[in-house]
Structures are given as C-alpha cells and as structure tokens.
Amino acid sequence: MTRDTSPFRYLLVQALDLARAQLLLFVVVSAGLAGVIWKIFGDDVGRAFDAADMVGALLAGTLLIAILMAAGGVAGTDIKQGYYRALFSKPMAPWWFYLQRWLLGGLVVLTIPVWLGLAFAVAFGKGTGLSAEVFGVVALSYLLIGGAVLLFSTLTSRDWLVAFLLYFLQARLHDAEQIFTAMSRDVPAAVAFALKVLPPFDLVSARAPLPSGGDLAHVLLYGAGMVAAALLLLRFRPLGSGGRA
Amino acid sequence: MIRFAQAGKTYRSLVRRREITALAGLDLEIARGEVVGIAGPNGAGKSTLISLLLGFLAPSEGSVTLEGLAPRRYVERHGVGYLTELVNLPGQWRVQDALHRLAILAGVPAAARRGRVADTMARLGIEEHATKKIKQLSKGNLQRVGLGQALLGEFDLVVLDEPTHGLDPVWTARFRDIVVELRRPDRAILIASHNLDELEMLADRVAILDHGRLQRVVGHATEASDASVSWRLVLEGDDDIGAAMPGAVPIAGRPGSWRVLAPRAAMSRQLAALLQSGAVLVECVPEQGRLASAFREAVRQ
C-alpha cells in the first residue's frame, strides 16, 4: 500500500474540530455580546465609545477564557485518558501533532477580534475597530497563555486550570509590586524573584499598547521557550511515563 | 525485526522512593513472518513489554529495538497496528468517524480511505453501529472497533493486547480467522493474551512471563515437557487399569475414566498392552493443552 506520509494529513481534521467547537462558540458569543450591549444601551454606547474601545474592552475581559478554551485539555486529555495509544501507534509524532493543534488554536483565537468587530459594526455602524495592534495583542497573549497551557498539558489534563492559577498569581504579584512601588517601599525579594521567573503576563493587555523593546523580547522569548519546552517533553518523554502506561 | 536485549522496566515512586520491577532482563527476538504470543498471569509484565515495544515507556535497563531503531522512531516512521487491552477512544466520536480519523493518521491515502474504512467495518461486522458514538458501544463492539483501527494501516508489525477480551464465541472464532489472514512473510504479529488455547492455535512461539521475567519460550519445537501433559482415558472391559498403568487415577463419578500423567511413550506401551488384553479404547484426550501445561510449569501453579 502506498502510504500518505504528509505531515499535514491530519491538519484538516483538527481544523474542523476547532471550527465545530471553539470557533463556532466564539462567533456566537461575539454576536451575542454585541447584541446584548445594543439591546441594553442602544445607540448611546455607539455615541459614547468608538469601535476600537469596545473591541479592546471586550477582548480584555474575554481573551484569557478564550485562550484557555482554545488551547486547553488537548495533549493532557489524550495522555490521561489513554487516547494516545491509538493515536500514536500510527506514524505520527506527538510533538508535531500537538504543535499543529496548538497553532490552529492560535488562529482561531486570532479571529475573535474579527467576530467582535463585525458584530459591533453591524450593531452600531461605527466600523470594526480592528487594527494590527489588536491582533498583535491577541497573538502575544496566545503565545504566553497558550504556551503555558501547552507546557502544562504535557504533565496534566488540568493544564488550563494550572495556567489560569499561574496567570492569577502573577497578576496579584504584579499588583503587589505596583503597590510597594507607589508607597516608595522596596519590593520584597520573594515577590521580585517570583515576578522574574513567572511568565510576564502583565506585559500584554488588550487595554494597553503593545509591548516593545525589551518587554517585547521578554514576552516573545518566554512564550517561545514554553512552547519549545512542551515540544521537547512531547518528543523525548515517553507518553506512558508517570504511571500512565 | 524486534529485539529486547536485557530489557527491563522499574517504576519508581517519587515520594516514597518505592521501586516496582515490572520487567527485568528480557531477552527476546521476533522475526518477520512470526506470530508470537505473550502469556502470563496478571501483573506478569505483558502490558509493560508492549509499552516498551511501542516506545510509550522507556526501558530502565537494556534496550528495545525495532529494525535497529528506537521504538518511537520506528513507530513514528512506519506505524504499528496496535489493539490496546482496554480500547480507549474519545467517547463522542462516532464509529465511522473514529475509523476515518485513525485511517488518516495511519497514512491510508485519501482515495482509498473511504473504501478501507467500509471494508474494515464490514470485516468486523460493525457497519450497523457506524453512526453510533463510541461511548454507546458494548464491550464487544468496542473491542471490534479497536481491532478495526489496528488493521487499517496494513503495518508490518501488529500488536494485539488481549484481542478477544469481551468478544462472544462467534467473534472469538472470527478473530482467529483474521489473525490467520493477517499472517504475511514480512509481518510480525505479537499477541498478548490470557487465553492459552487461543495462543496455542495462533502463535508459532509463546513467551511465558511471570513476575516480570521471561520464564520460557514455548514453540512447536520445544513444547511442554512430555511428562507434564495429563491425559484422560476412557476404557471399557478392563477393571484393572490402575495396575496396568502406574500413575493412573480413576476419575470420580465417571466409571471407566482414568486420569494418566505419564510420558507419551510410556503411556502408549501400557495402553497397547491393555488393548491386547481385550480392553476397548473409548476416549484418549489431553486434559489440557501443551501450552497450558507449559504455562503451569513455568509459573509453578
């Protein structure tokens, strides 16, 4: 038998899975949010805010959940439930399989501003509010949060929960750092150290400009590092390790 | 094709540093064209052996190679037809969809995929369940889906872990036909099973594991030692079989039936003498298969 050896042969299946679940949900939620705001506030919102503000505000409130939904529970579930045995007895490398799935998840998350923008354009007629900066924020957020989810998914099926707790912890530590700084007091060494080693989630926000310079490099390197670590674990750590044989 | 060289696996708990040796010092080679059985009591190391073979676990000692390659490298390059002991597939997948997805992963070309899935479902009698969700399947039907996905790719190595688990007698027999059909000079087939009759019928050799160690390999050439096979004899017309055949024990409640544990040659001589003296042979059958005898010897039960 001639074999289909294309490394992309399963990509369409993964894309359709994401389209049927996460993408559809994001479209419905985006339209729903615009509809609810329009129903409650009518044209007042349209007059008071421009589309970019609205899209930014809604992204700030929904992006974390959207990323956890798009990236979470993939490798971790397959490993915990034992699905990996059927999947990876076939000629397919786990690291490549999950990298494709992770990248597709990122593409789906990148469409969220589009759905929000379109929904608001239809509801308020003030444009989509889309800009390169919005997509940049979404992409960097996915790299950091989605990268953390991918890394934890090699170790637990509760990857999204661990990533969420890490995000929450880092945010509170960042708040504490700002309070100490505002009070002109030294930031405790433990807090400063934790903020150094934790992912720099605070550097990317839909309510703030895109990071640049050293901050941008920090975000990119940290995110790419987590993704690379996840792929190395998937490549070299046997999937049945840790009592999952 | 497959080579286990002093391969072993020890599980270590992180907290209490406890060690459990699941497999130790395994030396075993399997060539293309062979059907090899793996037998052993629960916890003997059969599943660990298979996980090592597929690269789902790394050996703690020794090495495992397939065609000279590390297991994961081989599997990712060539694929293996693998039926797991407990068939695990996402419950929300429908049968046809599951097979279609796994056919894609197996590398079945797009043009042949639909036909291959349909043929597999027909071969395993699961067409009527094609649109059912995996979680709705009975144990036997789930097992057939698991077997089906293992056969999709026409791989050179097929590994079947407890393949008839949950199958009814009709499908157990059908499974045996399927294994016979799977035999190819360039394909190795490994079957782990508790069902010794099944292994005796299908396998060229059977490796018997116990307590993580290979106890013996039973093949057609090296069967269970002759004296370990117990025979059931039913004779008419001679009441003194016990005297004529030392070691013969009457079977309670069955007049004329005797259990004899003796080497074949000795038993044949004694039986011939009895027949010459007028006894009529009604039945002479081994009470358990040669593999079962070898298994009992190997695991000392």
XYZ file of C-alpha atoms in Angstrom:
546
model
C 0.000 0.000 0.000
C 1.241 3.460 -0.872
C 1.101 5.473 2.302
C 0.103 9.097 2.721
C 3.127 10.401 4.567
C 2.209 14.070 4.528
C 2.896 15.552 7.962
C -0.154 17.770 7.415
C -2.598 14.964 6.692
C -4.450 15.318 9.996
C -4.491 19.134 9.955
C -7.901 19.426 8.308
C -9.459 17.115 10.898
C -8.038 19.240 13.711
C -9.199 22.430 11.982
C -12.731 21.079 11.581
C -12.806 20.010 15.243
C -11.846 23.525 16.290
C -14.299 25.110 13.851
C -17.176 22.988 15.120
C -16.482 23.734 18.763
C -14.391 26.760 19.720
C -14.739 28.839 16.549
C -18.496 28.464 16.421
C -18.724 29.363 20.095
C -16.563 32.458 19.641
C -18.722 33.676 16.736
C -21.923 33.122 18.697
C -20.558 34.763 21.856
C -19.196 37.761 19.906
C -22.535 38.306 18.195
C -24.334 37.744 21.471
C -22.201 40.281 23.333
C -22.765 42.935 20.684
C -26.477 42.137 20.653
C -26.815 42.337 24.434
C -24.934 45.666 24.622
C -27.004 47.077 21.796
C -30.240 45.860 23.400
C -29.401 47.330 26.832
C -27.715 50.592 25.905
C -28.903 51.160 22.358
C -27.155 53.836 20.350
C -25.830 55.560 23.500
C -22.871 53.199 23.554
C -22.249 53.803 19.887
C -22.159 57.536 20.500
C -20.041 57.363 23.651
C -17.338 54.933 22.522
C -15.653 54.123 19.269
C -15.465 50.584 17.965
C -11.785 50.147 18.874
C -12.541 50.959 22.530
C -15.390 48.481 22.632
C -13.447 45.688 20.976
C -10.477 46.361 23.276
C -12.646 46.365 26.393
C -14.393 43.140 25.464
C -11.135 41.464 24.470
C -9.632 42.390 27.828
C -12.499 40.622 29.545
C -12.730 37.534 27.368
C -9.305 36.801 25.894
C -7.978 34.743 28.811
C -11.013 32.456 28.826
C -10.961 32.176 25.037
C -7.309 31.156 25.023
C -7.802 28.615 27.799
C -10.688 27.150 25.795
C -8.772 27.049 22.525
C -5.542 25.598 23.889
C -6.642 23.678 26.962
C -7.110 19.997 27.624
C -5.716 18.690 24.356
C -2.495 16.747 24.905
C -3.240 16.357 28.617
C -6.595 14.710 27.984
C -5.240 12.372 25.319
C -2.476 11.306 27.677
C -4.651 10.927 30.760
C -7.466 9.097 29.001
C -5.070 6.825 27.135
C -6.217 8.002 23.689
C -2.553 8.462 22.834
C -2.173 4.721 22.414
C -4.429 4.577 19.362
C -3.272 7.946 18.025
C 0.461 7.496 18.320
C 0.801 3.876 17.349
C 0.207 5.400 13.925
C 3.087 7.014 12.024
C 2.717 10.443 13.616
C 4.978 12.210 16.106
C 3.142 13.549 19.169
C 5.104 16.809 19.258
C 4.188 17.594 15.675
C 0.548 16.569 16.156
C 0.119 18.867 19.153
C 2.126 21.714 17.653
C -0.296 21.797 14.695
C -3.250 21.690 17.059
C -1.787 24.476 19.158
C -1.118 26.700 16.140
C -4.644 26.123 14.860
C -5.949 27.100 18.278
C -3.964 30.324 17.934
C -5.502 31.025 14.539
C -8.976 30.526 15.967
C -8.215 32.923 18.837
C -6.885 35.454 16.314
C -10.317 35.523 14.680
C -12.013 36.705 17.883
C -11.383 40.426 17.230
C -12.790 39.898 13.740
C -16.060 38.482 15.057
C -16.294 41.146 17.750
C -15.512 43.900 15.270
C -18.004 42.638 12.715
C -20.682 42.254 15.364
C -20.163 45.810 16.592
C -20.031 47.174 13.042
C -23.390 45.564 12.347
C -24.910 46.657 15.665
C -23.625 50.242 15.857
C -22.458 51.062 12.356
C -19.210 52.640 13.573
C -16.656 50.364 11.902
C -14.954 47.229 13.169
C -12.311 48.880 15.334
C -9.735 46.394 14.093
C -6.058 47.259 13.889
C -2.745 45.473 13.624
C -2.170 46.281 17.282
C -5.289 44.362 18.339
C -4.089 41.260 16.506
C -0.629 41.748 17.972
C -2.049 41.729 21.496
C -4.069 38.606 20.775
C -1.080 36.823 19.233
C 1.250 37.679 22.127
C -1.407 36.694 24.661
C -1.819 33.345 22.938
C 1.929 32.817 22.849
C 2.209 33.404 26.598
C -1.012 31.917 27.977
C -1.431 29.290 25.272
C 2.250 28.418 25.573
C 1.827 27.856 29.305
C -1.228 25.677 28.652
C 0.682 23.603 26.100
C 3.576 23.151 28.510
C 1.342 22.062 31.376
C -0.663 19.811 29.078
C 2.348 17.524 28.804
C 2.072 16.946 32.549
C -1.617 17.196 33.465
C -5.057 17.194 31.907
C -5.871 20.248 34.101
C -3.455 22.306 32.029
C -5.923 25.181 31.620
C -6.509 25.354 35.369
C -2.799 25.427 36.199
C -2.246 28.127 33.564
C -5.172 30.111 34.944
C -3.833 29.894 38.512
C -0.402 30.942 37.313
C -1.927 33.897 35.467
C -3.894 34.872 38.566
C -0.832 34.555 40.822
C 1.326 36.622 38.508
C -1.363 39.323 38.277
C -1.656 39.575 42.068
C 2.113 39.691 42.483
C 2.286 42.398 39.856
C -0.413 44.350 41.737
C 1.620 43.956 44.935
C 4.746 45.208 43.200
C 2.893 48.296 41.986
C 1.547 48.982 45.471
C 5.008 48.733 47.013
C 6.408 50.993 44.299
C 3.602 53.535 44.793
C 4.338 53.545 48.515
C 8.041 54.093 47.726
C 8.889 50.920 49.547
C 11.221 48.160 48.463
C 9.543 45.272 46.745
C 10.121 42.137 48.874
C 12.809 39.938 47.368
C 10.474 36.945 47.119
C 7.911 38.953 45.127
C 10.586 40.385 42.860
C 12.058 36.928 42.290
C 8.659 35.377 41.568
C 7.880 38.079 39.045
C 11.215 37.442 37.369
C 10.627 33.712 36.914
C 6.890 33.692 36.209
C 5.611 34.324 32.685
C 5.293 38.091 32.096
C 1.523 38.051 31.583
C 1.260 41.648 32.807
C 3.224 42.931 29.827
C 0.422 42.085 27.389
C -3.019 43.595 27.795
C -5.834 44.475 25.438
C -6.179 47.742 27.376
C -2.526 48.719 26.960
C -0.288 49.379 23.948
C 1.715 46.529 22.517
C 4.939 45.929 24.437
C 8.093 46.994 22.683
C 11.842 46.746 23.049
C 12.983 44.646 25.996
C 9.433 43.892 27.123
C 8.528 42.539 23.703
C 11.676 40.404 23.630
C 10.859 39.119 27.112
C 7.343 38.112 26.065
C 8.495 36.507 22.822
C 11.366 34.584 24.387
C 9.350 33.425 27.381
C 6.409 32.307 25.228
C 8.586 30.591 22.653
C 10.563 28.969 25.465
C 7.446 27.433 26.965
C 6.318 26.132 23.591
C 9.775 24.720 22.902
C 9.896 23.071 26.332
C 6.493 21.497 25.718
C 7.586 20.150 22.352
C 10.807 18.756 23.818
C 8.829 16.980 26.525
C 6.455 15.562 23.924
C 9.407 14.462 21.827
C 11.574 12.882 24.493
C 9.348 11.986 27.440
C 7.538 8.710 26.755
C 3.781 9.300 26.800
C 3.216 6.441 29.222
C 5.563 7.941 31.812
C 4.304 8.945 35.232
C 2.067 5.963 35.827
C 0.054 6.441 32.659
C 1.201 3.290 30.897
C 12.645 -7.349 13.484
C 12.108 -6.871 17.236
C 14.892 -7.226 19.748
C 14.634 -6.987 23.500
C 18.176 -7.094 24.937
C 18.248 -7.422 28.713
C 15.322 -5.022 28.697
C 13.720 -4.090 31.974
C 11.404 -1.542 33.464
C 11.339 -0.445 37.070
C 8.741 2.018 38.276
C 9.916 4.380 40.982
C 7.506 6.378 43.078
C 8.645 9.951 43.541
C 7.503 10.371 47.109
C 8.379 7.156 48.903
C 11.133 6.116 46.517
C 9.478 2.725 46.281
C 10.559 0.560 43.378
C 8.457 -1.949 41.488
C 10.142 -4.043 38.856
C 7.600 -4.727 36.152
C 10.015 -6.354 33.744
C 13.624 -7.469 34.138
C 16.360 -8.856 31.932
C 14.140 -9.681 28.983
C 15.930 -11.224 26.019
C 13.638 -11.926 23.121
C 13.872 -11.644 19.366
C 10.948 -11.759 16.987
C 11.408 -12.097 13.257
C 9.201 -11.039 10.389
C 6.723 -13.731 9.473
C 6.338 -14.918 13.055
C 3.266 -14.897 15.235
C 4.467 -14.727 18.813
C 2.267 -14.999 21.856
C 2.899 -13.408 25.222
C 1.316 -15.239 28.123
C 1.479 -14.669 31.826
C -0.639 -14.128 34.894
C -1.934 -10.678 35.802
C 0.943 -8.357 36.632
C 3.458 -10.573 34.851
C 4.726 -7.685 32.720
C 2.858 -8.226 29.455
C 1.492 -4.680 29.165
C 4.832 -3.184 30.176
C 6.517 -5.234 27.468
C 4.095 -3.827 24.894
C 4.527 -0.263 26.156
C 8.284 -0.644 25.803
C 7.845 -2.057 22.329
C 5.792 0.947 21.216
C 8.005 3.476 22.981
C 5.241 4.545 25.359
C 7.681 3.697 28.133
C 11.464 3.867 28.158
C 13.363 0.854 29.456
C 15.126 1.351 32.795
C 17.739 -1.147 31.705
C 18.796 -2.825 28.493
C 17.365 -1.873 25.130
C 14.464 -2.433 22.786
C 14.872 -2.009 19.034
C 12.663 -2.466 16.019
C 14.547 -2.942 12.782
C 17.537 -1.473 14.616
C 15.641 1.698 15.504
C 14.496 3.020 18.856
C 10.803 2.111 19.272
C 9.397 5.644 18.960
C 11.481 6.330 15.899
C 10.236 3.124 14.263
C 6.600 3.753 15.191
C 6.643 7.359 14.022
C 8.233 6.311 10.746
C 6.346 3.102 9.939
C 3.395 2.797 12.338
C 2.187 -0.273 14.194
C -1.199 -1.940 14.124
C -1.979 -1.855 17.817
C -5.031 -3.048 19.683
C -4.930 -1.888 23.284
C -6.079 -4.071 26.149
C -8.739 -1.511 27.039
C -9.858 0.234 23.888
C -9.619 3.959 24.591
C -11.080 6.327 22.045
C -12.889 9.615 22.643
C -16.460 8.731 23.579
C -18.065 11.436 21.471
C -16.523 10.172 18.228
C -18.827 8.121 16.046
C -17.562 4.740 14.918
C -17.195 5.613 11.248
C -15.676 8.987 12.064
C -13.217 7.405 14.513
C -12.041 4.904 11.927
C -11.804 7.645 9.315
C -9.653 9.800 11.597
C -7.407 6.898 12.516
C -7.133 5.887 8.857
C -5.810 9.378 8.117
C -3.271 9.052 10.916
C -2.383 5.563 9.698
C -1.499 7.102 6.350
C -4.227 5.467 4.283
C -4.298 7.548 1.072
C -7.319 9.819 0.654
C -8.548 7.944 -2.414
C -8.612 4.616 -0.607
C -9.743 5.845 2.800
C -13.497 5.587 2.467
C -13.244 2.115 0.989
C -10.761 0.945 3.607
C -12.981 2.125 6.449
C -16.041 0.495 4.874
C -14.151 -2.774 4.310
C -12.880 -2.767 7.876
C -16.338 -2.193 9.288
C -17.725 -4.991 7.114
C -14.883 -7.327 8.065
C -15.593 -6.775 11.737
C -19.371 -6.648 11.440
C -19.781 -3.154 12.801
C -21.498 -1.444 9.854
C -24.765 -1.278 11.767
C -23.001 0.695 14.503
C -21.298 3.102 12.084
C -23.169 6.169 13.312
C -23.143 5.256 16.999
C -20.919 7.117 19.389
C -18.004 5.193 20.818
C -19.410 5.624 24.326
C -22.642 3.893 23.246
C -20.909 0.698 22.170
C -21.000 -2.561 24.077
C -17.693 -4.006 25.245
C -17.576 -6.494 22.388
C -18.369 -3.918 19.719
C -15.821 -1.519 21.181
C -13.260 -4.296 21.015
C -14.114 -4.826 17.358
C -13.662 -1.110 16.646
C -10.314 -1.291 18.427
C -9.299 -4.247 16.320
C -10.530 -2.461 13.204
C -8.389 0.609 13.815
C -5.374 -1.629 14.353
C -5.889 -3.223 10.950
C -6.432 -0.013 8.953
C -2.828 0.696 8.120
C -1.584 -2.698 6.921
C 1.523 -2.307 9.036
C 4.472 -4.693 9.151
C 4.082 -5.068 12.893
C 0.773 -5.872 14.559
C 0.479 -5.903 18.342
C -2.733 -7.235 19.860
C -3.188 -6.943 23.611
C -5.943 -9.246 24.895
C -7.625 -9.201 21.492
C -10.629 -11.380 22.337
C -11.395 -9.616 25.605
C -15.165 -9.055 25.599
C -15.794 -10.868 22.308
C -18.505 -13.504 22.101
C -17.567 -17.043 20.950
C -18.560 -16.332 17.347
C -16.300 -13.297 17.141
C -13.568 -15.020 19.080
C -13.507 -17.644 16.332
C -13.710 -14.927 13.674
C -10.770 -13.177 15.289
C -8.695 -16.310 14.841
C -9.513 -16.287 11.142
C -8.487 -12.645 10.963
C -5.108 -13.383 12.528
C -4.583 -16.210 10.052
C -5.422 -13.768 7.245
C -3.005 -11.233 8.725
C -0.056 -13.609 8.517
C 2.466 -12.440 5.968
C 6.117 -13.333 5.475
C 7.105 -9.707 6.025
C 4.900 -9.083 9.035
C 5.443 -9.859 12.696
C 2.410 -10.341 14.915
C 2.547 -10.184 18.695
C -0.449 -11.333 20.706
C -0.654 -10.904 24.471
C -3.429 -12.997 25.927
C -4.635 -14.892 28.935
C -6.342 -17.295 26.583
C -3.803 -20.095 26.221
C -5.910 -22.119 23.789
C -6.029 -19.118 21.531
C -2.267 -18.618 21.671
C -1.662 -22.307 21.113
C -3.759 -22.184 17.965
C -2.347 -18.968 16.567
C 1.212 -18.479 17.707
C 4.400 -20.041 16.427
C 6.031 -19.379 19.775
C 4.717 -18.253 23.107
C 6.817 -16.339 25.612
C 5.662 -17.006 29.145
C 6.249 -14.186 31.615
C 5.895 -14.295 35.357
C 6.892 -11.727 37.956
C 8.433 -9.568 35.254
C 10.752 -12.274 33.981
C 10.692 -14.395 30.880
C 10.232 -17.910 32.227
C 10.382 -19.814 28.979
C 9.538 -19.657 25.307
C 7.319 -22.464 24.103
C 7.415 -23.193 20.407
C 6.351 -26.027 18.170
C 9.820 -27.489 18.534
C 10.084 -27.058 22.273
C 6.727 -27.954 23.619
C 5.850 -28.534 27.210
C 7.795 -31.371 28.683
C 6.075 -34.581 27.753
C 5.512 -35.809 31.273
C 3.602 -32.681 32.244
C 0.658 -33.420 29.964
C -2.260 -35.053 31.666
C -4.437 -37.442 29.596
C -7.996 -38.571 30.115
C -8.539 -42.219 29.166
C -11.868 -43.956 28.912
C -11.704 -47.719 28.502
C -14.274 -50.462 28.509
C -13.778 -54.062 29.562
C -10.872 -53.831 31.902
C -11.234 -53.066 35.556
C -7.576 -53.233 36.424
C -6.211 -50.246 34.560
C -4.705 -48.927 37.754
C -2.443 -51.979 37.973
C -1.544 -51.922 34.274
C -0.791 -48.214 34.161
C 1.117 -46.971 37.175
C 0.016 -43.434 37.985
C -3.486 -43.812 36.522
C -6.129 -42.373 38.818
C -9.837 -43.091 38.427
C -11.946 -40.010 37.760
C -14.604 -39.767 40.434
C -18.169 -40.304 39.221
C -17.119 -41.429 35.757
C -16.834 -45.226 35.614
C -14.136 -46.438 33.249
C -12.476 -42.995 33.114
C -8.906 -42.555 34.263
C -6.539 -39.641 34.509
C -2.994 -40.508 33.485
C 0.035 -38.318 33.934
C 2.830 -40.044 32.057
C 5.216 -39.520 29.156
C 3.566 -40.329 25.860
C 5.860 -43.243 25.000
C 5.323 -44.999 28.332
C 1.593 -44.425 28.199
C 1.409 -45.768 24.648
C 3.187 -49.016 25.630
C 0.930 -49.555 28.614
C -2.153 -48.732 26.588
C -1.123 -51.157 23.840
C -0.766 -53.911 26.418
C -4.212 -53.144 27.784
C -5.793 -53.173 24.329
C -4.158 -56.506 23.537
C -5.637 -57.933 26.684
C -9.128 -57.045 25.455
C -9.785 -53.539 26.662
C -11.660 -51.213 24.297
C -10.464 -47.649 23.963
C -13.357 -45.165 24.058
C -11.508 -41.905 24.529
C -7.942 -40.643 24.900
C -7.559 -36.863 25.055
C -5.120 -34.466 26.664
C -6.857 -32.817 29.602
C -5.147 -29.537 28.938
C -3.214 -28.134 26.011
C 0.525 -28.393 25.812
C 0.797 -24.669 26.255
C -1.367 -24.777 29.351
C 0.891 -27.474 30.751
C 3.975 -25.456 29.910
C 2.368 -22.394 31.428
C 1.634 -24.204 34.678
C 5.178 -25.455 34.790
C 6.603 -22.025 34.073
C 4.582 -20.145 36.648
C 4.652 -23.051 39.090
C 0.921 -23.138 39.725
